[in-house]
Amino acid sequence: MNDNPCLLFMSSLDDPDEWTRALHEAWPEIEVRVWPDVGNADDIDFALVWKPEPGALRRFRNLRLIVNLGAGADAIAADSTLPENVPIARLADTGQAEMMSGFVLLCVLQYHREVQRLEVAKRARRWDYVHPKAHADTRVGLMGLGYLGVHAANVLTDMGFRVSGWSRTPKVLPQVETFAGLKELSRFLANINILVAMLPATSETYHILDREVFYALPRGAKFINVGRGSTVDESALLQALLGGQISAATLDVFETEPLPPEHPFWLMDQVTITPHIASVAVPETAARQIVANCRRLLSDESPEFVIDRARGY
Ligand code: NDP
Ligand code: OXD
């Protein structure tokens, strides 16, 4: 019998020592065990996992909470081997949100300030003066107004961009024009200069960014995808890019990752490719949120940021 709360860490992507340190800092009494050294399986109260091996969590009979070591819950929601009676919470990490908003701001500013055009001019030794536009002259549309989406919307409005946002259910956000549901999608898209997709992968969002969506944007709009690759119909995007309907895209996520070497996106100057690095969990800040959520269970409160397995996020 173990008196201290006990957490199992299971991720092949993240550094267990760094996470153990961060968790101990946030909760000195917690015992952290790193997979596969689980000890007595009955001691485990909480599991912090990223893409656990199917069926691996079944043996932990006293598990109270599974924490997904990421914001996107698509992989874990699709895992039918997870115990049904244990809630699954996603990360809601301020450090990850800052990193994501920083990445989005970087991409938006590059398009707003026409950095690619300046790079072309530099290679041609051409002084290509373009009078700078105010941030308020650019409208950024965010598809997805969740934990990370709202943070990015706030950062962009703080920087003076005009921001609109689209989500499944209606939202009210200061300085953001909001739209909800498929009925309002074309109105949302109608006057956007830079579209940022920050949607989860679910059955409803599969290929939601299709030809119709790309052509509902003003001609020459830019596109940034930092959500999930499956939300984009990549052949529709390719055609929209080739025809100039979308003038440039920054893609961090793809239907197949790593993006296969033969994929046409690699050869397109107007496409920037990043390898799913828009944001990651930051152990120091994430550990505080994870610990607060675990503590809630010990005081018989419901955990926060629980995912709806059927909905997929
Ligand atoms: P949340 O789960 O907090 O929010 C998801 C948002 O998408 C919500 O606003 C939700 O609407 C909206 N949404 C879901 N389904 C639909 C739909 N059918 N139609 C319209 N809107 C929909 O996610 P986060 O904001 O925390 O993160 C977004 C995604 O970013 C993650 O799911 C993950 O896939 C991705 N991600 C990518 C990373 C990267 O490095 N590239 C890193 C981290 C996350 P509503 O609010 O109404 O529920
Ligand atoms: C996440 C991710 O979902 O890294 O956190 O994509």
Short mmCIF file of N, CA, C and O and ligand atoms in Angstrom, two decimals, residues 50 70-72 96 228 276 279, ligand 2:
data_model
loop_
_atom_site.label_atom_id
_atom_site.label_comp_id
_atom_site.label_asym_id
_atom_site.label_seq_id
_atom_site.Cartn_x
_atom_site.Cartn_y
_atom_site.Cartn_z
N TRP A 50 1.37 9.97 -23.47
CA TRP A 50 1.26 10.41 -24.87
C TRP A 50 1.28 9.16 -25.73
O TRP A 50 2.25 8.40 -25.70
N GLY A 70 -0.64 16.42 -24.13
CA GLY A 70 -0.77 17.24 -25.32
C GLY A 70 -2.15 17.88 -25.31
O GLY A 70 -3.01 17.51 -24.50
N ALA A 71 -2.33 18.85 -26.23
CA ALA A 71 -3.63 19.52 -26.31
C ALA A 71 -4.57 18.74 -27.23
O ALA A 71 -5.78 18.68 -27.00
N GLY A 72 -4.03 18.16 -28.27
CA GLY A 72 -4.83 17.41 -29.23
C GLY A 72 -5.14 16.03 -28.67
O GLY A 72 -4.25 15.28 -28.30
N GLN A 96 2.50 26.15 -23.24
CA GLN A 96 2.22 25.68 -24.61
C GLN A 96 1.39 26.73 -25.36
O GLN A 96 1.60 26.96 -26.55
N ARG A 228 -4.59 20.19 -37.00
CA ARG A 228 -4.29 18.81 -37.37
C ARG A 228 -4.40 18.68 -38.89
O ARG A 228 -5.26 19.31 -39.52
N HIS A 276 5.59 19.91 -37.44
CA HIS A 276 4.73 19.78 -36.24
C HIS A 276 5.46 20.29 -35.00
O HIS A 276 5.62 19.57 -34.01
N SER A 279 3.90 24.11 -31.27
CA SER A 279 4.01 24.23 -29.81
C SER A 279 4.09 22.86 -29.18
O SER A 279 3.58 21.88 -29.72
C1 OXD B 2 -0.53 18.54 -29.09
C2 OXD B 2 0.47 18.48 -30.13
O1 OXD B 2 -1.66 18.19 -29.38
O2 OXD B 2 1.65 18.52 -29.79
O3 OXD B 2 -0.23 18.97 -27.96
O4 OXD B 2 0.14 18.40 -31.32
#
